[in-house]
Coordinates of C-alpha atoms in Angstrom, one line a residue:
Chain G
M1 CA 26.3 163.2 156.1
K2 CA 29.0 163.3 158.9
E3 CA 32.6 162.4 158.2
I4 CA 35.0 160.9 160.7
R5 CA 38.8 160.1 160.3
I6 CA 40.7 158.0 162.6
H7 CA 44.5 158.4 163.1
A8 CA 46.1 155.4 164.6
R9 CA 49.0 152.9 164.1
A10 CA 48.0 149.6 162.4
G11 CA 47.5 147.0 165.1
Q12 CA 46.0 149.5 167.5
G13 CA 42.4 148.8 166.8
A14 CA 41.4 151.7 164.7
I15 CA 39.3 149.4 162.3
T16 CA 37.4 148.1 165.3
T17 CA 36.9 151.4 166.7
A18 CA 35.5 152.4 163.3
M19 CA 33.3 149.2 163.1
L20 CA 32.0 149.7 166.7
L21 CA 31.1 153.3 165.7
G22 CA 29.3 152.2 162.7
E23 CA 27.5 149.4 164.7
A24 CA 26.3 151.8 167.2
V25 CA 24.8 154.4 164.6
F26 CA 23.3 151.5 162.7
A27 CA 21.5 150.4 166.0
E28 CA 19.9 154.3 165.7
D29 CA 18.2 153.2 162.2
K30 CA 21.1 155.2 160.2
Y31 CA 23.5 154.1 157.6
A32 CA 27.2 153.8 158.2
L33 CA 30.3 153.0 156.0
A34 CA 33.4 152.1 157.9
F35 CA 36.7 151.5 156.1
P36 CA 40.7 151.5 156.6
Y37 CA 43.4 152.7 154.6
F38 CA 46.7 151.1 155.3
G39 CA 49.7 153.3 154.3
A40 CA 52.7 151.0 154.8
A41 CA 50.4 147.9 155.6
R42 CA 52.7 147.0 158.4
M43 CA 52.2 146.8 162.2
G44 CA 53.0 150.1 163.7
A45 CA 52.8 152.1 160.6
P46 CA 50.5 155.0 160.6
M47 CA 47.0 154.3 159.2
N48 CA 43.8 155.7 158.7
A49 CA 40.1 154.4 159.4
F50 CA 37.1 156.5 158.1
V51 CA 33.5 156.5 159.1
R52 CA 30.7 158.0 157.2
I53 CA 27.1 158.4 158.9
N54 CA 24.0 159.5 157.1
D55 CA 20.2 159.1 157.1
K56 CA 20.4 157.4 153.6
P57 CA 22.6 154.7 152.0
I58 CA 26.1 155.9 151.4
R59 CA 27.7 155.5 148.0
L60 CA 31.0 157.8 148.3
R61 CA 34.0 155.6 148.6
S62 CA 36.7 157.8 148.9
Q63 CA 38.8 158.6 151.6
I64 CA 38.1 161.6 154.1
Y65 CA 39.8 164.7 153.3
E66 CA 37.7 167.2 155.2
P67 CA 36.5 165.5 158.1
D68 CA 33.8 166.9 160.6
Y69 CA 35.3 164.8 163.5
I70 CA 39.1 163.5 164.0
I71 CA 39.7 160.7 166.4
V72 CA 43.6 160.3 167.2
V73 CA 44.3 156.9 168.7
D74 CA 47.8 157.5 169.1
A75 CA 49.1 161.1 170.1
T76 CA 52.6 160.2 168.8
L77 CA 51.0 160.7 165.5
L78 CA 50.8 164.5 166.3
R79 CA 54.6 164.5 166.1
G80 CA 55.2 164.9 162.1
F81 CA 51.7 164.4 161.0
D82 CA 49.2 167.1 160.4
V83 CA 46.3 164.9 161.9
F84 CA 44.0 168.0 161.7
K85 CA 44.4 168.5 158.1
G86 CA 41.2 169.6 156.3
L87 CA 39.1 169.6 159.7
K88 CA 36.1 171.3 159.1
K89 CA 35.2 174.9 160.5
G90 CA 33.4 173.9 163.8
G91 CA 35.1 170.5 163.8
I92 CA 35.9 168.4 166.8
A93 CA 39.0 166.3 167.4
I94 CA 39.4 163.7 170.3
I95 CA 42.8 163.0 171.2
N96 CA 44.1 160.1 173.4
K97 CA 46.2 162.2 175.8
R98 CA 49.9 161.1 176.1
E99 CA 52.3 162.7 178.8
G100 CA 54.6 165.1 177.2
I101 CA 52.6 165.6 174.0
Q102 CA 50.7 168.8 173.7
A103 CA 48.0 169.2 171.1
P104 CA 48.1 172.4 169.2
K105 CA 45.5 174.9 169.4
I106 CA 43.2 174.9 166.2
K107 CA 41.3 177.8 164.7
D108 CA 37.6 177.2 164.7
A109 CA 37.8 173.5 165.9
K110 CA 37.4 172.1 169.6
I111 CA 39.9 169.7 170.8
Y112 CA 39.5 167.3 173.8
E113 CA 42.2 165.8 175.2
I114 CA 41.2 162.6 177.0
P115 CA 43.4 160.0 178.9
A116 CA 41.7 157.2 177.2
N117 CA 44.8 154.9 177.7
D118 CA 44.8 155.4 181.6
I119 CA 40.9 155.0 181.7
A120 CA 41.6 151.7 179.9
Q121 CA 44.4 150.7 181.9
K122 CA 42.3 151.4 185.0
I123 CA 39.3 149.6 183.8
L124 CA 40.5 146.9 181.6
G125 CA 43.8 146.3 182.8
R126 CA 45.3 147.2 179.4
P127 CA 46.1 150.7 177.8
L128 CA 43.8 150.2 174.9
G129 CA 42.0 153.5 175.0
N130 CA 39.8 152.8 171.9
T131 CA 36.4 152.4 173.6
A132 CA 37.1 155.2 175.8
L133 CA 37.5 157.4 173.0
L134 CA 34.3 156.4 171.6
G135 CA 32.4 157.4 174.6
A136 CA 34.3 160.8 174.6
F137 CA 33.3 161.2 170.8
A138 CA 29.7 160.6 171.7
A139 CA 29.5 163.3 174.6
A140 CA 31.9 165.6 172.3
T141 CA 29.7 165.6 169.2
G142 CA 26.2 164.0 170.0
E143 CA 26.2 161.9 166.8
V144 CA 25.6 158.8 168.5
E145 CA 24.1 157.7 172.0
L146 CA 26.1 156.4 175.0
K147 CA 23.6 153.3 175.3
S148 CA 24.1 152.3 171.4
L149 CA 27.9 152.5 171.8
E150 CA 27.5 150.5 175.0
A151 CA 25.4 147.9 173.3
A152 CA 27.9 147.7 170.2
V153 CA 31.0 147.1 172.4
V154 CA 28.9 144.2 174.4
K155 CA 28.1 142.8 171.0
R156 CA 31.5 142.8 169.8
F157 CA 33.3 141.5 173.0
P158 CA 31.3 138.6 174.5
G159 CA 31.3 138.4 178.3
K160 CA 33.4 140.2 181.0
M161 CA 35.4 141.8 178.3
G162 CA 32.3 143.5 176.9
E163 CA 31.1 144.9 180.1
K164 CA 34.5 146.3 181.0
N165 CA 34.5 147.9 177.5
A166 CA 31.1 149.3 178.2
E167 CA 32.5 150.7 181.2
A168 CA 35.2 152.3 179.5
V169 CA 33.0 153.9 177.0
K170 CA 30.9 155.4 179.8
A171 CA 34.3 156.6 181.7
G172 CA 35.2 158.3 178.4
F173 CA 31.7 159.9 178.0
E174 CA 31.9 161.4 181.4
A175 CA 35.4 162.7 181.0
V176 CA 34.2 164.9 178.2
S177 CA 30.8 165.6 180.0
K178 CA 33.0 166.8 182.8
E179 CA 35.2 169.1 180.5
K180 CA 32.2 170.4 178.8
K181 CA 30.7 171.8 182.2
Chain Q
M1 CA 17.6 140.9 158.3
K2 CA 19.5 144.1 158.2
E3 CA 23.0 144.2 160.1
F4 CA 26.2 146.2 160.1
I5 CA 28.9 143.9 159.0
E6 CA 32.3 143.8 157.3
G7 CA 32.1 142.9 153.4
S8 CA 34.5 139.9 153.7
Y9 CA 32.4 138.5 156.6
A10 CA 29.1 139.1 154.8
I11 CA 30.2 137.1 151.7
A12 CA 31.3 134.3 153.8
K13 CA 27.6 134.0 155.5
I14 CA 26.2 134.4 152.1
I15 CA 28.3 131.6 150.8
K16 CA 27.3 129.4 154.0
L17 CA 23.7 129.9 152.9
C18 CA 24.4 128.7 149.5
K19 CA 25.9 125.5 151.1
P20 CA 28.9 124.5 149.1
G21 CA 29.9 120.8 149.8
V22 CA 33.7 121.8 149.2
I23 CA 35.5 124.8 149.9
S24 CA 39.0 125.4 149.1
A25 CA 41.5 128.1 149.6
Y26 CA 45.2 129.1 150.1
P27 CA 44.8 130.7 153.5
I28 CA 47.6 133.4 153.7
T29 CA 48.3 136.6 151.4
P30 CA 46.8 137.6 149.0
Q31 CA 43.6 136.4 150.9
T32 CA 40.6 138.0 152.7
H33 CA 38.5 137.6 155.6
I34 CA 36.2 135.6 153.4
V35 CA 37.8 132.0 153.8
E36 CA 38.9 132.7 157.3
G37 CA 35.1 133.5 158.1
L38 CA 34.2 130.2 156.1
A39 CA 36.9 128.2 157.8
Q40 CA 35.4 129.2 161.3
I41 CA 31.8 128.5 160.3
V42 CA 32.6 125.3 159.1
A43 CA 34.8 124.4 162.2
D44 CA 31.9 125.5 164.2
G45 CA 29.9 123.0 162.8
E46 CA 27.4 125.6 161.3
L47 CA 28.1 124.2 157.7
K48 CA 28.5 120.9 156.6
S49 CA 31.4 121.3 154.0
E50 CA 34.8 120.1 153.4
F51 CA 37.3 122.7 154.0
I52 CA 40.4 122.0 152.3
N53 CA 43.5 124.4 153.0
V54 CA 46.1 123.9 150.2
E55 CA 49.5 125.0 149.4
S56 CA 48.9 127.3 146.6
E57 CA 45.9 129.1 144.5
H58 CA 46.8 126.5 141.7
S59 CA 46.0 123.9 144.1
A60 CA 42.9 125.5 145.4
A61 CA 41.4 126.0 141.9
S62 CA 42.5 122.4 141.2
V63 CA 40.3 121.2 144.3
V64 CA 37.1 123.0 143.2
L65 CA 37.5 121.8 139.6
G66 CA 37.8 118.2 141.1
A67 CA 35.0 118.9 143.4
S68 CA 32.5 120.4 140.7
A69 CA 33.6 117.4 138.3
A70 CA 32.5 115.0 141.0
G71 CA 29.2 116.8 141.3
V72 CA 29.5 118.8 144.3
R73 CA 28.7 122.5 144.8
A74 CA 32.2 124.0 145.2
Y75 CA 33.5 127.6 146.3
T76 CA 36.8 129.2 146.5
A77 CA 38.1 133.0 146.9
T78 CA 41.3 134.6 146.2
S79 CA 42.9 137.9 144.9
S80 CA 45.7 139.3 142.9
Q81 CA 48.8 137.2 142.7
G82 CA 46.7 134.3 143.8
L83 CA 44.2 134.6 140.9
L84 CA 47.0 135.0 138.5
L85 CA 48.6 131.6 140.0
M86 CA 44.9 130.0 139.3
T87 CA 45.0 131.2 135.7
E88 CA 45.9 128.0 134.0
V89 CA 43.3 126.0 136.1
L90 CA 40.7 128.9 135.4
F91 CA 40.8 128.2 131.6
N92 CA 40.5 124.5 132.4
I93 CA 37.3 124.9 134.6
A94 CA 35.4 126.9 132.0
G95 CA 36.8 124.5 129.0
M96 CA 35.5 121.7 131.1
R97 CA 32.2 123.6 131.5
L98 CA 32.2 123.2 135.3
P99 CA 29.8 125.2 137.5
L100 CA 31.7 127.1 140.0
V101 CA 31.4 130.3 141.8
L102 CA 34.9 132.2 142.7
T103 CA 35.3 135.6 144.7
C104 CA 38.1 137.7 143.4
A105 CA 38.8 140.7 145.9
N106 CA 40.1 142.8 143.3
R107 CA 43.8 144.1 144.0
A108 CA 46.8 145.2 142.1
I109 CA 49.3 143.0 140.5
S110 CA 53.2 143.0 141.5
A111 CA 55.7 144.3 140.8
P112 CA 56.2 146.7 142.6
I113 CA 54.3 144.6 145.3
N114 CA 51.1 146.4 146.0
I115 CA 48.2 144.9 148.1
W116 CA 45.7 147.6 147.5
N117 CA 42.8 147.8 144.8
D118 CA 42.5 147.8 141.5
H119 CA 40.8 145.6 138.7
Q120 CA 44.1 144.5 136.9
D121 CA 43.8 140.8 138.3
S122 CA 40.2 139.9 137.2
V123 CA 40.3 141.8 134.0
T124 CA 43.9 139.9 133.0
V125 CA 41.7 136.8 133.1
R126 CA 38.7 138.1 131.3
D127 CA 39.5 135.8 128.3
S128 CA 39.3 132.6 130.3
G129 CA 35.6 131.8 129.6
W130 CA 34.4 132.8 133.2
I131 CA 31.5 134.9 133.8
Q132 CA 32.7 137.9 135.3
L133 CA 30.2 140.0 137.4
Y134 CA 31.4 143.2 139.2
A135 CA 29.6 144.7 142.6
E136 CA 29.2 148.1 143.5
T137 CA 28.4 147.6 147.3
V138 CA 28.7 144.7 149.7
Q139 CA 24.9 144.2 149.4
E140 CA 25.2 143.6 145.7
A141 CA 28.3 141.4 146.3
C142 CA 26.1 139.3 148.6
D143 CA 23.3 139.3 146.3
L144 CA 25.6 138.2 143.2
H145 CA 26.9 135.4 144.9
I146 CA 23.5 133.9 145.3
Q147 CA 22.6 134.6 141.7
A148 CA 26.0 133.3 140.4
Y149 CA 25.1 129.8 141.9
K150 CA 21.9 130.0 139.9
I151 CA 23.6 131.1 136.5
T152 CA 26.5 128.7 136.8
E153 CA 24.6 125.8 137.4
D154 CA 21.9 126.4 134.7
H155 CA 22.0 123.2 132.5
N156 CA 22.0 125.4 129.5
I157 CA 25.1 127.4 130.7
Q158 CA 27.6 125.2 132.6
L159 CA 30.3 128.1 132.9
P160 CA 32.0 129.3 135.9
V161 CA 31.1 132.7 137.7
M162 CA 33.6 135.1 139.0
I163 CA 32.3 137.7 141.4
C164 CA 34.7 140.6 141.6
I165 CA 34.6 142.9 144.5
D166 CA 37.0 145.8 145.2
G167 CA 39.7 144.8 147.9
Y168 CA 39.4 147.0 150.9
L169 CA 36.8 149.0 149.7
L170 CA 34.4 146.5 149.7
T171 CA 36.3 143.5 151.4
H172 CA 37.1 145.6 154.3
C173 CA 34.4 147.9 154.6
G174 CA 31.4 147.8 157.3
E175 CA 28.2 148.4 155.9
V176 CA 24.6 148.0 156.4
V177 CA 23.5 144.7 154.6
D178 CA 20.1 142.8 154.2
M179 CA 21.3 139.5 154.9
P180 CA 18.6 136.7 153.6
S181 CA 17.5 133.7 155.8
Q182 CA 18.5 130.3 155.0
G183 CA 14.8 129.6 154.3
E184 CA 14.7 132.5 151.5
V185 CA 18.0 131.2 150.0
D186 CA 16.9 127.6 149.8
K187 CA 13.4 128.8 148.0
F188 CA 15.7 130.5 145.5
L189 CA 18.5 128.4 145.1
S190 CA 17.8 124.6 144.4
P191 CA 20.3 122.0 145.5
F192 CA 23.0 121.4 142.8
S193 CA 22.1 118.8 140.2
P194 CA 25.0 118.4 137.9
L195 CA 24.3 117.7 134.1
Y196 CA 27.2 115.1 134.3
K197 CA 29.7 114.2 136.8
L198 CA 32.5 111.8 137.6
D199 CA 30.7 108.5 138.8
V200 CA 32.3 105.1 138.9
A201 CA 28.9 103.4 138.0
N202 CA 28.6 105.7 134.8
P203 CA 32.2 106.3 133.8
I204 CA 33.1 109.5 131.5
T205 CA 36.0 111.3 130.8
M206 CA 36.6 115.3 130.9
G207 CA 38.9 117.6 129.8
V208 CA 40.2 115.2 127.1
L209 CA 42.4 115.9 123.8
G210 CA 40.7 118.2 121.6
D211 CA 42.6 118.1 118.3
P212 CA 42.4 120.8 115.5
D213 CA 39.5 118.9 114.3
C214 CA 37.3 119.8 117.4
Y215 CA 39.0 122.2 119.3
M216 CA 37.9 125.4 117.7
E217 CA 34.1 124.0 118.1
T218 CA 34.6 124.1 122.0
R219 CA 35.5 127.5 122.0
Y220 CA 32.6 128.6 119.6
A221 CA 30.5 126.4 122.1
I222 CA 31.4 128.8 124.8
Q223 CA 31.2 131.8 122.7
E224 CA 27.6 130.9 121.8
T225 CA 26.5 130.0 125.5
M226 CA 27.9 133.6 126.6
K227 CA 25.0 134.8 124.5
D228 CA 22.4 132.6 126.7
V229 CA 24.1 134.2 129.7
L230 CA 23.4 137.5 128.5
K231 CA 19.7 136.5 128.5
L232 CA 19.8 134.5 131.6
I233 CA 21.5 137.1 134.0
P234 CA 18.6 139.7 133.6
K235 CA 16.3 136.8 134.3
V236 CA 18.1 135.9 137.3
A237 CA 18.0 139.3 138.6
G238 CA 14.4 139.6 138.1
D239 CA 13.5 136.3 139.9
F240 CA 16.0 137.6 142.5
E241 CA 14.0 140.9 142.9
K242 CA 10.7 139.1 143.1
A243 CA 12.2 136.7 145.9
F244 CA 14.1 139.2 148.0
G245 CA 12.4 142.4 147.0
R246 CA 15.5 144.3 145.8
L247 CA 17.1 144.8 142.5
S248 CA 20.8 143.7 142.3
G249 CA 23.0 142.7 139.4
G250 CA 21.7 142.4 136.0
L251 CA 23.9 143.2 133.1
V252 CA 24.2 147.0 133.4
E253 CA 22.7 149.7 135.6
K254 CA 21.4 153.0 134.2
Y255 CA 21.8 155.9 136.5
K256 CA 20.3 159.2 134.9
T257 CA 21.3 158.1 131.6
D258 CA 18.0 158.8 129.6
D259 CA 18.4 162.2 129.2
A260 CA 22.3 162.6 129.7
E261 CA 24.5 164.3 127.1
K262 CA 27.5 162.9 128.9
I263 CA 27.8 159.5 130.4
L264 CA 30.5 157.9 132.7
V265 CA 30.9 154.2 132.4
A266 CA 32.5 152.0 135.2
K267 CA 32.4 148.9 137.1
G268 CA 32.6 148.0 140.9
S269 CA 32.5 150.3 144.0
L270 CA 33.9 153.5 141.8
V271 CA 30.1 153.7 140.6
G272 CA 29.0 154.9 144.0
T273 CA 31.3 157.9 143.8
L274 CA 30.6 158.6 140.3
K275 CA 26.8 158.8 141.2
D276 CA 27.3 161.2 144.1
V277 CA 29.4 163.3 141.6
V278 CA 26.6 163.2 139.2
D279 CA 24.0 164.3 141.6
D280 CA 26.1 167.2 142.5
L281 CA 26.5 168.3 138.9
R282 CA 22.7 167.7 138.1
T283 CA 21.7 170.2 140.9
K284 CA 24.0 172.7 138.5
G285 CA 21.8 171.6 135.5
V286 CA 24.5 169.3 134.0
K287 CA 23.2 166.6 131.9
I288 CA 25.1 163.6 132.9
G289 CA 24.6 160.3 134.1
V290 CA 26.5 156.9 135.0
L291 CA 26.0 153.5 133.4
K292 CA 27.4 150.7 135.8
V293 CA 28.6 147.7 133.6
V294 CA 27.9 144.5 136.0
S295 CA 28.7 142.1 133.6
H296 CA 32.1 142.5 132.1
R297 CA 32.1 139.1 130.5
P298 CA 29.9 138.2 128.8
F299 CA 30.0 141.6 127.5
P300 CA 26.4 143.3 127.1
E301 CA 26.8 144.9 123.8
D302 CA 23.2 145.6 123.2
A303 CA 22.3 146.7 126.7
I304 CA 25.3 149.1 126.6
F305 CA 24.6 150.3 123.1
D306 CA 20.9 151.2 124.2
A307 CA 22.4 153.3 127.0
L308 CA 24.8 155.1 125.4
K309 CA 23.7 155.7 121.7
K310 CA 21.9 158.8 122.4
A311 CA 24.7 160.5 124.6
K312 CA 27.1 163.0 122.9
Y313 CA 30.0 162.0 125.2
V314 CA 30.9 159.0 126.9
G315 CA 33.9 158.6 129.7
I316 CA 34.9 155.1 130.3
V317 CA 36.6 155.2 133.9
E318 CA 38.7 152.0 134.4
K319 CA 40.9 150.5 137.1
S320 CA 43.1 148.4 134.6
I321 CA 45.0 148.9 131.5
S322 CA 46.2 146.6 128.9
L323 CA 49.8 148.1 128.8
G324 CA 50.9 149.2 125.7
A325 CA 47.2 149.6 124.5
Y326 CA 43.8 150.9 126.1
G327 CA 41.6 150.0 129.1
P328 CA 39.6 146.8 128.1
L329 CA 36.3 148.4 128.6
Y330 CA 37.5 151.1 126.3
T331 CA 38.3 148.9 123.7
D332 CA 35.1 146.7 124.1
I333 CA 32.6 149.7 124.1
K334 CA 34.6 151.5 121.0
A335 CA 34.4 148.0 119.2
L336 CA 30.7 147.7 119.9
F337 CA 29.7 151.1 117.8
Q338 CA 31.7 149.6 114.8
G339 CA 29.1 149.9 112.1
K340 CA 26.5 151.7 114.0
K341 CA 25.1 154.8 112.6
E342 CA 25.0 156.7 116.0
S343 CA 27.8 156.7 118.0
P344 CA 29.0 159.1 121.0
C345 CA 32.6 160.7 121.2
I346 CA 34.1 157.9 123.7
N347 CA 37.1 158.9 125.9
G348 CA 39.2 156.4 127.8
F349 CA 40.3 157.2 131.5
V350 CA 42.7 155.2 133.6
I351 CA 42.2 155.7 137.5
G352 CA 42.8 154.3 141.1
L353 CA 45.6 151.8 140.0
G354 CA 47.3 150.2 143.1
G355 CA 44.9 151.8 145.5
R356 CA 45.0 155.5 144.3
D357 CA 42.3 157.1 146.0
V358 CA 39.5 158.0 143.7
T359 CA 38.0 161.2 145.0
K360 CA 35.0 163.5 143.7
E361 CA 37.7 165.9 142.4
S362 CA 39.5 163.4 140.4
V363 CA 36.0 162.3 138.6
K364 CA 35.5 166.0 138.1
E365 CA 38.9 166.1 136.4
I366 CA 37.8 163.3 134.1
I367 CA 34.4 165.0 133.2
D368 CA 36.2 168.5 132.4
Q369 CA 38.4 166.3 130.0
I370 CA 35.6 164.7 128.1
S371 CA 35.6 166.2 124.5
E372 CA 35.2 165.0 120.8
F373 CA 38.9 165.0 120.7
G374 CA 39.3 163.5 124.1
P375 CA 41.8 160.9 125.3
T376 CA 41.7 157.1 124.7
N377 CA 43.7 156.1 127.8
K378 CA 44.5 159.2 130.1
F379 CA 45.7 158.4 133.4
I380 CA 44.3 160.5 135.8
G381 CA 45.9 161.8 139.2
L382 CA 49.6 161.1 138.3
K383 CA 52.2 162.5 140.8
L384 CA 54.8 163.4 137.9

């Protein structure tokens, strides 16, 4: 089983991100659980979404304290929050890069800082980096295929918005692939 | 067909397949995507149903009461404070013996204000005469709704059913669900044919005065019918398995209890976490199992007795408490061993109130405390 913890602020689309990832791995005949935890239950307040991926049905319903992977949708959460808490040895973190905020170096973990909001601004015309982050996640972890994510995004957002988000997924994927080289 | 879907929308789709003629709900907090999804389904013309938005949960319950009395299959969903606001009407629905299905997205009760999960809402109305079934997964939640209409509309039963699903943990959880087709549900669930209904051609009165000469008999009748419900629930679960190819619901589910020295007892999504802990401990040779209670009302005395009688220790793990006393499931299970020759040492634990996360570690903490002289209502994971 692989466990992913997403850090965001309420209203930034972390639940959709988690659901899209679940949908994509489901298309690969795997099981997924995706669920949110709201802290203050207010727009803008820090919140988490969680995803578990496995080859068999998943029963564990607790939150995720020792994730294999972390996705940070809003880099301002790096200030004052330990978003890396519990990250497993050899874990991977994907951070939505933001000017002026530097991700720390984490021992035994790989961190990718991806300008996902810039990618989204260019492609979608709005700085919503979630789908680009998912593409980056696929490239960094290999847990899900690019085409499954693209299909999930097209299913979730019908019409032009779906196509553009699929483009954003691909751009996020390529950003990490480039860095890996 | 299998799909990856959020719990609330999955239930909305299932209710659509059950074709209620009237859906009524109070559309804002505390509410879930269930009625939001249904409102959309009705607005899109995918379900021919009267969707009635009302000004409070008291009215929502009253509308579905009226619909059922008029002979129409009806549905409502609520949560937390909303369920409590319905309380007066809930007792009326059961007392008038009206078939209905209600989904309670289990959430904590104020004050302090808390929107997160526990079981205090539905547990608080357990004495209302409603059948209460608790789901472990989104799949089971879906399946239980189909079974619920079959149970409530049975002419020998005529009691409403509340399907209790954990708020957030199930309602907001994306999960893989095997969604039945309309044809399959139609085959399993016949159209509603009420035993009696309000009809101008054949006028009857419902909910009349029951004086001291007859009121007690109406309560006795419900108490007796609950025994029939205990027989019907496993039958409907069996028929469901034949029709849909998977076992869902029933009175209880035994997980590795047969040779277990220690058995944990719980309701709802918490059971999944307990099963994982049991598997971990089994690999270390610990003889432990879980008993899932699906039906809290009626209380499946015999099924629970059979599952627990050979165990040495039992730990009841509850997300609710009767303040000043014990967890209600603990009280019920202690009572059923009254006068029995065999009885395990029964310990009671309260966990996960107001959304406090139930982790594997907190479950292990419980298991470590189970003993002959163990607690009756120990709060787990307190930050004091």
